[in-house]
Coordinates of C-alpha atoms in Angstrom, one line a residue:
X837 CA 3.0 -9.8 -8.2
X838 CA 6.6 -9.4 -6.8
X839 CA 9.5 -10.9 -8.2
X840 CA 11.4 -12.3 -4.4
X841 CA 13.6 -14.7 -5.3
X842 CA 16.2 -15.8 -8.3
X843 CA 18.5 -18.7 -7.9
X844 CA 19.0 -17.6 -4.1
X845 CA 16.5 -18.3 -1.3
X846 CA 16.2 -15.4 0.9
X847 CA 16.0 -17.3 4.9
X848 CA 12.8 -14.6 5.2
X849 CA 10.9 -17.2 2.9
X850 CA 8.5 -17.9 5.7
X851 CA 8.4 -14.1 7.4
X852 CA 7.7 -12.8 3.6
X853 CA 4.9 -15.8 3.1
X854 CA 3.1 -16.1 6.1
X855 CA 4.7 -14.0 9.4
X856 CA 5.4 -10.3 8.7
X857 CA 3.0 -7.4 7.5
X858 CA 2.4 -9.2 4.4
X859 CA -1.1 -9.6 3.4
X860 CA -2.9 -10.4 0.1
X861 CA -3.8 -7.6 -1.7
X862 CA -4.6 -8.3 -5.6
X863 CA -3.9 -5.3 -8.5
X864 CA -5.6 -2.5 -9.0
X865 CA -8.8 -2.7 -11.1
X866 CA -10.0 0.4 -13.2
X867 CA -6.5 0.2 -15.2
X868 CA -3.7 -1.7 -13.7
X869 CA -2.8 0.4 -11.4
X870 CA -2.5 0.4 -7.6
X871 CA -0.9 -2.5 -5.1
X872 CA 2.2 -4.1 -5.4
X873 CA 6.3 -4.6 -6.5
X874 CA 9.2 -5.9 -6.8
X875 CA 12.8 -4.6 -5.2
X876 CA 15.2 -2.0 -6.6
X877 CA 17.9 0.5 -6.3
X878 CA 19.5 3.7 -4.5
X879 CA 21.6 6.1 -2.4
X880 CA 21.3 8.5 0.4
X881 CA 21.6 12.4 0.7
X882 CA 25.1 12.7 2.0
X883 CA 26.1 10.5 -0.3
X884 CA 26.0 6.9 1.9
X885 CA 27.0 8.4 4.7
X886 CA 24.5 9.3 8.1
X887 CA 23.6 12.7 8.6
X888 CA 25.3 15.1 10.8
X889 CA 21.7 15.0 13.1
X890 CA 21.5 11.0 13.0
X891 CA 25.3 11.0 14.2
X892 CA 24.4 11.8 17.3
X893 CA 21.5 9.7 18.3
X894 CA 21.4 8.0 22.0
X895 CA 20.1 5.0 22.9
X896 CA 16.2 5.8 24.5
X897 CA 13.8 7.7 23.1
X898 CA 16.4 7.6 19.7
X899 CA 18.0 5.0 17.4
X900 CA 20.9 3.3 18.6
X901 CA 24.2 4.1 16.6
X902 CA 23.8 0.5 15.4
X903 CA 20.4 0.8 14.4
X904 CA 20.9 3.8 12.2
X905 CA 23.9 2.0 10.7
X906 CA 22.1 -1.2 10.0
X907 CA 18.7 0.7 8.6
X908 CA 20.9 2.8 6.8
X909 CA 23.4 0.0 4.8
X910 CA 20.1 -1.9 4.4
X911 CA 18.6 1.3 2.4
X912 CA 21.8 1.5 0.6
X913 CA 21.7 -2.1 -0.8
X914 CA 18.3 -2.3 -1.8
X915 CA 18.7 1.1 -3.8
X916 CA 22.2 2.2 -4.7
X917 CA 22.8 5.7 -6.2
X918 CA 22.4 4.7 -9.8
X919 CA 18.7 4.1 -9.7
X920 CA 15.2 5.2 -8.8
X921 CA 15.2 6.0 -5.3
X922 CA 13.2 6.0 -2.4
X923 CA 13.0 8.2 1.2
X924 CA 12.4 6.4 4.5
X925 CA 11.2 7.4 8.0
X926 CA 10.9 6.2 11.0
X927 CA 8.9 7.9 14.2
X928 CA 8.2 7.6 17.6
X929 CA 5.1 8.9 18.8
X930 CA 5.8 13.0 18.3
X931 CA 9.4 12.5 17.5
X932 CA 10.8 11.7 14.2
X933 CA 14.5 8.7 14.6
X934 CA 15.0 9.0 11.2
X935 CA 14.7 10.4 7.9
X936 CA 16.8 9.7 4.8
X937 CA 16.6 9.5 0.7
X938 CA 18.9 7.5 -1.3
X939 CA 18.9 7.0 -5.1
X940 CA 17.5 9.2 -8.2
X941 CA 14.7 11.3 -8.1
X942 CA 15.4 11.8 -12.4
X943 CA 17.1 9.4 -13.8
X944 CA 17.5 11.6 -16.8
X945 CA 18.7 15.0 -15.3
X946 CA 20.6 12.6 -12.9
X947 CA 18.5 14.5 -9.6
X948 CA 19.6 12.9 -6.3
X949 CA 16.2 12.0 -4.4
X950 CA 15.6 14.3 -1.1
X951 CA 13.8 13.7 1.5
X952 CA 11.2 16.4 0.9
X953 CA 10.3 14.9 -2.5
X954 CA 6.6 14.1 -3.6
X955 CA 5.6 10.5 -4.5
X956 CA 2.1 9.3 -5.6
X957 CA 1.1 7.1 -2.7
X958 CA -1.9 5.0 -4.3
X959 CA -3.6 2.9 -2.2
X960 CA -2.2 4.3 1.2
X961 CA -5.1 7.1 -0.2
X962 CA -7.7 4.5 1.2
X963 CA -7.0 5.7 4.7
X964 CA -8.2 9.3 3.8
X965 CA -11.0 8.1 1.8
X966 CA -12.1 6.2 5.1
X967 CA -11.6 8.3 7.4
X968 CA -14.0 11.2 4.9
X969 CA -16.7 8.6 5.7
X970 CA -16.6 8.1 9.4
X971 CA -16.4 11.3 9.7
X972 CA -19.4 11.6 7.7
X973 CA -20.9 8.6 10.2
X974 CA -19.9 11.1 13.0
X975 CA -21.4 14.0 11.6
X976 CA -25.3 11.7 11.2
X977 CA -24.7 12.7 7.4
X978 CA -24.5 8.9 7.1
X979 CA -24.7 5.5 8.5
X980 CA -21.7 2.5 7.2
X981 CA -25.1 0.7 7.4
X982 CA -26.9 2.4 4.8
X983 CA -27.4 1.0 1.2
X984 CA -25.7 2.4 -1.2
X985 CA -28.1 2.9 -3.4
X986 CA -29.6 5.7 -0.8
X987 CA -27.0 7.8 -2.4
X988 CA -26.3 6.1 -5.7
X989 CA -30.4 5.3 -6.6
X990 CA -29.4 4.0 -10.1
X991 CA -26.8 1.4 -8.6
X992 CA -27.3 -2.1 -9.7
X993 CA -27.5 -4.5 -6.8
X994 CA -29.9 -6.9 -8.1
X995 CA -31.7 -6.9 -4.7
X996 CA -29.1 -7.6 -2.5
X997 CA -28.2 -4.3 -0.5
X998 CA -24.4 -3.7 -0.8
X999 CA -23.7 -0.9 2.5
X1000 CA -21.1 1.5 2.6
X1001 CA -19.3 -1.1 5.4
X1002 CA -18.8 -3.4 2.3
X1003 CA -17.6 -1.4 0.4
X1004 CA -14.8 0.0 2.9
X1005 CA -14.4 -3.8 4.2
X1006 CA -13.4 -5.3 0.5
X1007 CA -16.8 -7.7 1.0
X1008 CA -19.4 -5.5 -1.2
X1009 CA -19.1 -8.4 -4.3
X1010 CA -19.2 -5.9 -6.4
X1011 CA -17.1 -6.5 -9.8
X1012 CA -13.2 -5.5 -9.2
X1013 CA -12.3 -6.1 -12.6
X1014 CA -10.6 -3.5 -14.9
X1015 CA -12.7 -4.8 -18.3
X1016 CA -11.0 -4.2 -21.4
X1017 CA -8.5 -1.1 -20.0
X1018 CA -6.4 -0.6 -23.5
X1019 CA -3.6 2.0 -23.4
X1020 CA -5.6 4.4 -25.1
X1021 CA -8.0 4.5 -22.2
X1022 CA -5.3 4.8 -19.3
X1023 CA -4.6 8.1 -20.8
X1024 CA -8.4 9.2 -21.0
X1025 CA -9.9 11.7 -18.2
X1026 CA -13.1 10.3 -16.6
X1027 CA -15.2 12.1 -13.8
X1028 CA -16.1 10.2 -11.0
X1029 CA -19.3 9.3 -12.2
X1030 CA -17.7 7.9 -15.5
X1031 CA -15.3 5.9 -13.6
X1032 CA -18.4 4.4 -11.6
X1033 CA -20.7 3.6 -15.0
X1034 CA -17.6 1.6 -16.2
X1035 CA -18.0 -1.1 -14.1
X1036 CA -21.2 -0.6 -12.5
X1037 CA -23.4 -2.8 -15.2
X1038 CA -20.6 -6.1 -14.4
X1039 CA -21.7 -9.0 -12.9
X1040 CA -21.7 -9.1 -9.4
X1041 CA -18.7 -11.7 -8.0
X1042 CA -20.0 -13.4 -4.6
X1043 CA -23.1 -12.0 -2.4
X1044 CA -22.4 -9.0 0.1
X1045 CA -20.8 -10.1 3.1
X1046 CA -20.0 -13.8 2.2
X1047 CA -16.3 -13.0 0.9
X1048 CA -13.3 -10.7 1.0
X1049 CA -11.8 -9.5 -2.5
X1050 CA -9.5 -6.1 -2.1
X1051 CA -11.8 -3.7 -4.8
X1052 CA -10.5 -0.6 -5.5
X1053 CA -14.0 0.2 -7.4
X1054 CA -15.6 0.0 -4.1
X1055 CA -13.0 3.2 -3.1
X1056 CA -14.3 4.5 -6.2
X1057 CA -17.5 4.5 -5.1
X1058 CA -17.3 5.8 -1.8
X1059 CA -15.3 9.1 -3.1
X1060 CA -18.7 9.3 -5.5
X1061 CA -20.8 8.9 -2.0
X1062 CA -18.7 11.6 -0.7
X1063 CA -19.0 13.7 -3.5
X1064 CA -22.5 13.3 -3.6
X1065 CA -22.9 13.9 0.3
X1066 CA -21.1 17.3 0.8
X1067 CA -21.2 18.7 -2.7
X1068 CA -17.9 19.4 -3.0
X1069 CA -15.1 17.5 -4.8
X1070 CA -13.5 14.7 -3.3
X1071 CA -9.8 16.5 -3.6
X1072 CA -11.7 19.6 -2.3
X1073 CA -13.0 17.8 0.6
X1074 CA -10.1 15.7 1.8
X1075 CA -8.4 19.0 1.7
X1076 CA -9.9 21.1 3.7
X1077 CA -10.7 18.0 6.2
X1078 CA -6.9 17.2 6.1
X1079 CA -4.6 18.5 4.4
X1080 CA -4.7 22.3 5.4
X1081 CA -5.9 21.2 9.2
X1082 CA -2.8 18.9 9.7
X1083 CA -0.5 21.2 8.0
X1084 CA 0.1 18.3 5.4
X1085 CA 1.9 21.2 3.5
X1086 CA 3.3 18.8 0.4
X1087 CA -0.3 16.5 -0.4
X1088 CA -2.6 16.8 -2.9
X1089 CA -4.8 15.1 -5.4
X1090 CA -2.3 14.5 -8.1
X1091 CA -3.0 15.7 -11.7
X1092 CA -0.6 15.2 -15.3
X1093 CA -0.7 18.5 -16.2
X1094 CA 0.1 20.5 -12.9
X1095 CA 3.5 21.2 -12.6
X1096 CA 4.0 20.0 -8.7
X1097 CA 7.7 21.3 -6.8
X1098 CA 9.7 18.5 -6.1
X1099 CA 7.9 15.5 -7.6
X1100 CA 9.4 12.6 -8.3
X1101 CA 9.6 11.4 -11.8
X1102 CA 8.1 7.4 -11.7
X1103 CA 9.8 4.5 -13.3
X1104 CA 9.2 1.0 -14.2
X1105 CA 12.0 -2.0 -14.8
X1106 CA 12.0 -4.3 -18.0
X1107 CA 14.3 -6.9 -18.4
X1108 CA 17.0 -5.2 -16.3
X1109 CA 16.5 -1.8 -17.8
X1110 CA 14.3 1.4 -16.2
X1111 CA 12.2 3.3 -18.1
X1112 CA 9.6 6.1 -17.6
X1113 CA 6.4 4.8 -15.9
X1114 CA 3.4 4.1 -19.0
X1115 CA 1.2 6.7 -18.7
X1116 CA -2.1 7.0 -16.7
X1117 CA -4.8 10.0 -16.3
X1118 CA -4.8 10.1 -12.6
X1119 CA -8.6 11.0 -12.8
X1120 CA -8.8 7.0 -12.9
X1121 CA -7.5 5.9 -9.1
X1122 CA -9.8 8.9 -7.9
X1123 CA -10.5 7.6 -4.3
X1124 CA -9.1 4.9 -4.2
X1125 CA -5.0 6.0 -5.4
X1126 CA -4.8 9.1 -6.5
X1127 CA -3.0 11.6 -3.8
X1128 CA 0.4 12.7 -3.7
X1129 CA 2.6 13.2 -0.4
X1130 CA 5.9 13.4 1.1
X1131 CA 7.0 10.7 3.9
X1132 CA 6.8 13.4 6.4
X1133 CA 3.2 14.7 5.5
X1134 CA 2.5 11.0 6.2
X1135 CA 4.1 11.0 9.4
X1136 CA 1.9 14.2 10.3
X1137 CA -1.2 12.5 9.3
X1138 CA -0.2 9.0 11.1
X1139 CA 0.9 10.9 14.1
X1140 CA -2.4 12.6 13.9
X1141 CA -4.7 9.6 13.4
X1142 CA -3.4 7.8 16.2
X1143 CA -4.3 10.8 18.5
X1144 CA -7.7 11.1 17.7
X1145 CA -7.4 14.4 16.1
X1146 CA -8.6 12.9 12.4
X1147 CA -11.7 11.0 13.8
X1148 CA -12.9 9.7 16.8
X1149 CA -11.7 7.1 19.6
X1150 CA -14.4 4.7 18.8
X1151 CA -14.3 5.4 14.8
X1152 CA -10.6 4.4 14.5
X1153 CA -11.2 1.2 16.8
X1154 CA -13.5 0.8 14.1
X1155 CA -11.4 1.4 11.1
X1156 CA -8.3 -0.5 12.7
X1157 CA -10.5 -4.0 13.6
X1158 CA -10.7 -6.5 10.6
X1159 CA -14.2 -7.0 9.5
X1160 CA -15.7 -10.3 9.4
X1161 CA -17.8 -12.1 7.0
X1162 CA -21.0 -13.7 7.5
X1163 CA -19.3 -17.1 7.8
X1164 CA -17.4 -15.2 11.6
X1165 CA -14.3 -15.9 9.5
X1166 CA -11.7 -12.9 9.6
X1167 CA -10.7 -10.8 6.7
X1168 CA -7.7 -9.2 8.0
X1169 CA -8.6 -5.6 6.8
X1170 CA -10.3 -3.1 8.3
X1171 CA -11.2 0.3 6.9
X1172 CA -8.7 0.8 4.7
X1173 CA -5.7 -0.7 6.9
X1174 CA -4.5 -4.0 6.7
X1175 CA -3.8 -5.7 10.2
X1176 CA -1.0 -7.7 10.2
X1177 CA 2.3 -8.6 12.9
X1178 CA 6.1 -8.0 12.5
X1179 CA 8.0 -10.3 14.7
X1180 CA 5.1 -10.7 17.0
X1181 CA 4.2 -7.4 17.4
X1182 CA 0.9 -6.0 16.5
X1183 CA 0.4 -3.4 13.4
X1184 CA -1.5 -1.6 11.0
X1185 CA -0.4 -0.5 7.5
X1186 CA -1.1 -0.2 3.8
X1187 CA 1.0 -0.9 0.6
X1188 CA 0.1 0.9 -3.1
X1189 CA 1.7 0.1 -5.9
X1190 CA 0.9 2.6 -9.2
X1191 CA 2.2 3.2 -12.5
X1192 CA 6.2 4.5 -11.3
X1193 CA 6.0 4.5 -7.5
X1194 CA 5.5 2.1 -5.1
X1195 CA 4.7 3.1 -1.3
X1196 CA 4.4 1.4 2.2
X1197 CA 3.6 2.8 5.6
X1198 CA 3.3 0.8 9.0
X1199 CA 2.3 1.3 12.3
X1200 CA 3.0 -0.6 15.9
X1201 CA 0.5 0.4 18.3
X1202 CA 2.6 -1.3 21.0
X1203 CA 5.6 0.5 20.4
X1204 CA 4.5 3.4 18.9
X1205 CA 6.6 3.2 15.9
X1206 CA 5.9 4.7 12.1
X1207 CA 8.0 3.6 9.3
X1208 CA 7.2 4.5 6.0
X1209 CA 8.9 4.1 2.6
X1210 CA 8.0 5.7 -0.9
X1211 CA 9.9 4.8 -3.8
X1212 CA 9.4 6.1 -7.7
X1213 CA 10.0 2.6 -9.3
X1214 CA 6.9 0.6 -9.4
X1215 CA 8.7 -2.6 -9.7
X1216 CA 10.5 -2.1 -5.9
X1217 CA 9.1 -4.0 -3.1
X1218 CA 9.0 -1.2 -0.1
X1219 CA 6.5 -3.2 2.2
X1220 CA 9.8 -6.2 3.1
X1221 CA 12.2 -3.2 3.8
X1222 CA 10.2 -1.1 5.9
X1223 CA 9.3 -4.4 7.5
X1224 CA 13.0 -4.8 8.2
X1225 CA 13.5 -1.1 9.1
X1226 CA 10.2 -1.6 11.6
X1227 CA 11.8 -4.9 12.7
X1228 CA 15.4 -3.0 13.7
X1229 CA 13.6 -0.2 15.6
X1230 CA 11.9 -2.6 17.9
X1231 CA 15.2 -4.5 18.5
X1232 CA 14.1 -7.9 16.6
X1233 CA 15.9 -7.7 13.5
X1234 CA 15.0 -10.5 11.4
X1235 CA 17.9 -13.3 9.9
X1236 CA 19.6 -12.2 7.3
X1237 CA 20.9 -15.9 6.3
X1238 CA 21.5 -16.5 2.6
X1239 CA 20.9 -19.7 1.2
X1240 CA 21.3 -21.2 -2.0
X1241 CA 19.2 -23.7 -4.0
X1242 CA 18.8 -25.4 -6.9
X1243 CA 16.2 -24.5 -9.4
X1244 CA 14.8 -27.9 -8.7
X1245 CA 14.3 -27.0 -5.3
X1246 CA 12.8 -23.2 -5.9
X1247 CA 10.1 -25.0 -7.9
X1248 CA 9.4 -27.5 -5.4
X1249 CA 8.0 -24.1 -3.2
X1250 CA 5.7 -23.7 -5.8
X1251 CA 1.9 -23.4 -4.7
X1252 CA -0.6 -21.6 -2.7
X1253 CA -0.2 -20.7 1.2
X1254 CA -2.5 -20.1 3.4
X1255 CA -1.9 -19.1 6.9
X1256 CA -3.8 -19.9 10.2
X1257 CA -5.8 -16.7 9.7
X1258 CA -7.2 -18.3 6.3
X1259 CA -5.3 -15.6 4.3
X1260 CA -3.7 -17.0 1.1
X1261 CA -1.4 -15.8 -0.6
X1262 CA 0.5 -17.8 -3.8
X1263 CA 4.0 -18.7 -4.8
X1264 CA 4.7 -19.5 -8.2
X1265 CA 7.8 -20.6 -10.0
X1266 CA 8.9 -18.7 -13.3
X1267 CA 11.9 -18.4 -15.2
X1268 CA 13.8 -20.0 -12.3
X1269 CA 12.6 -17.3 -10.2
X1270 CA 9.9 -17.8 -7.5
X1271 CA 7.6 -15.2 -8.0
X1272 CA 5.0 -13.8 -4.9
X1273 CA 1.4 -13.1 -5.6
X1274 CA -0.8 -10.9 -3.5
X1275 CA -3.9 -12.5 -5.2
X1276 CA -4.6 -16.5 -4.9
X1277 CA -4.9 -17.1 -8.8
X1278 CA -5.6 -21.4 -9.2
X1279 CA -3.3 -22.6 -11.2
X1280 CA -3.7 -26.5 -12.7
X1281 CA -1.7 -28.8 -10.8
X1282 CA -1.1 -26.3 -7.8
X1283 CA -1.4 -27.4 -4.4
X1284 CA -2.4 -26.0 -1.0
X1285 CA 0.0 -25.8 2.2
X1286 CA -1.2 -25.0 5.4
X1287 CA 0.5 -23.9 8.7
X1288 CA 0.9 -25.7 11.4
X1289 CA 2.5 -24.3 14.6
X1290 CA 5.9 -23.1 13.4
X1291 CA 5.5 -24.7 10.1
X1292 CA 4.0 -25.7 6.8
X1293 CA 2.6 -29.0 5.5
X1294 CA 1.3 -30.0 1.9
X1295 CA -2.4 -31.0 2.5

């Protein structure tokens, strides 16, 4: 969940809610991984100043002088020097606007973050795992229609066929539960086939097709599938395919023991006080969380996906168009992208959230614009600022308008919303704070509110 409001309500209530890139995306499943924050802290490079080369940006092609001011004071705000930081960029087909870090890579040695520092990027790894199996699909090594259990015989689908289209669509059923994940076991190693025998044998939570629940398990599985497929390891795999192609010089499959140039250290925020991240083996998000990058690595592989130099023409209109159910009801997520609109304009992007970092990366196909934001404090909320960043670029900047209300009030806001798409998303009221899920979670006495037009209504 993400902690969005105190005693002040933020005017981007609705644009957080309902209008934005938001989209409901529950927590990860095999420990507690992957998918979601809060906001936090930080500085830039030079200090707060602009760079030398962001100084002179025109109008065109480049920012504005009063776009790189405004993304810039907005960075600086949300993360001030004395915290965990975070790096931002922002692109334009081939051209890079804008590249910045603010705040602490090490708290501890007091390490200002730079922009060529390595965050884990959790579930923005779906894209990669993806696009391995489409290109599989392109190479006739498989079909997104097969059954699993072609490759997986021993899978329990009590004789409904789950296909590897479920799986990257979020609509396989299968369980996305973590079970019983102690602290004990977040440190333990498993291989991929571990991690799959963990949850394999859980009941089954709706049939194949019929609903939408984000699964990282189902990521799991198709980095097994993978696996399985070429015989080589899925961090062997997506780097050859990727990394080493792309010249993606700074990603890799992250491990605890490696010592890694420039990685971040991770952080998380109790009661107004940072500490180091809890521990996780990072065998456990696998496929579905577990690569590390830099925000220009991700620029190179976004700049390269939207070329067609990753996969095909036809196999990203594939992976960029939400899936349906069998109902013809939208799920608003494709192959591991979310679709979604900022200010009207079209995009795709992913959010992951992990233990001490929490990353966002958008794209507007209209515009042409990349923004991505990586932060090492898993409690910042990087999807509403680079929502505000992408906002700026495209010259629709959203309100900024502060207004205060009574608890009493906050509290009234309490409920589940869903929007004309069908997509809920829930608002609860805790501690005088209204608090934003990405997962609908029922609560007794809650209610539902429904868009209409411009608005909302109780129903």
């Amino acid at each position: 969940m993400k902690n969005i409001f105190n005693s002040r309500l933020i005017f981007i209530l609705v644009v957080a809610i309902c209008g934005s890139s938001m989209e409901a995306k529950p927590l990860y499943n095999v420990s507690r991984l992957i998918d979601r924050g809060n906001g936090d802290r930080r500085c830039c490079d030079q200090h707060r100043g602009v760079s030398p080369q962001m100084k002179s940006a025109r109008p065109g092609n480049n920012l504005t002088l009063q776009q790189i001011k405004e993304i810039s004071l907005l960075l600086a705000k949300e993360f001030p020097a004395t915290g965990p930081g975070a790096v931002a960029l922002v692109a334009r087909e081939d051209r890079i606007l804008y590249q910045q870090a603010f705040g602490k890579a090490d708290l501890e040695m007091n390490t200002p973050m730079q922009t060529a520092h390595i965050f884990r990027i959790a579930s923005i790894t779906k894209q990669f795992t993806a696009c391995a199996i489409l290109r599989l699909a392109e190479q006739g090594r498989l079909s997104l229609h097969d059954d699993i259990r072609k490759f997986i015989t021993d899978y329990p689908t009590s004789g409904k066929p789950i296909t590897i289209e479920h799986l990257l669509t979020h609509t396989s059923g299968i369980n996305s539960s973590a079970g019983q994940w102690t602290p004990q076991m977040r440190r333990m190693d498993f291989t991929p086939r571990q991690l799959v025998d963990s949850f394999k044998n859980r009941q089954a939570e709706f049939l194949p097709g019929t609903d939408f629940r984000y699964n990282n398990n189902g990521y799991v599985l198709l980095g097994y599938i993978i696996e399985i497929i070429t015989g080589n390891s899925y961090e062997d795999d997506i780097t050859r395919q990727f990394f080493q192609p792309l010249g993606m010089k700074h990603s890799s499959f992250d491990t605890n023991n490696e010592i890694i140039v420039n990685r971040a250290r991770g952080y998380e925020k109790e009661d107004d006080k940072y500490k180091n991240a809890t521990f996780l083996s990072m065998s456990q998000p696998y496929a579905a969380g577990g690569i590390l990058s830099t925000v220009e690595d991700m620029y190179k592989w976004n700049e390269s996906l939207m070329s067609c130099k990753v996969i095909s023409k036809t196999s990203l209109e594939k992976a960029l168009t939400p899936g349906k159910l069998s109902s013809g009801k939208s799920t608003g997520y494709g192959y591991g992208w979310w679709r979604g609109r900022i200010q009207g304009s079209p995009d795709v992007h992913h959010d992951g959230l992990i233990n001490g970092f929490s990353s966002f990366a958008v794209y507007l196909p209209n515009e042409k614009i990349f923004v991505t934001l990586f932060t090492n404090c898993e409690n910042n909320n990087p999807e509403l600022t680079a929502s505000k960043i992408a906002a700026i670029v495209i010259g629709k900047p959203f309100p900024q308008q502060e207004i205060t209300m009574p608890a009493e009030q906050l509290a009234a806001m309490e409920g589940v919303y869903e929007s004309s798409k069908g997509e809920e998303r829930v608002v609860s009221f805790e501690n005088d704070r209204l608090l934003f899920f990405p997962e609908v979670v029922v609560k007794p006495g809650s209610f539902h509110l429904r868009k209409i037009n411009a608005g909302w209504i109780k129903v």
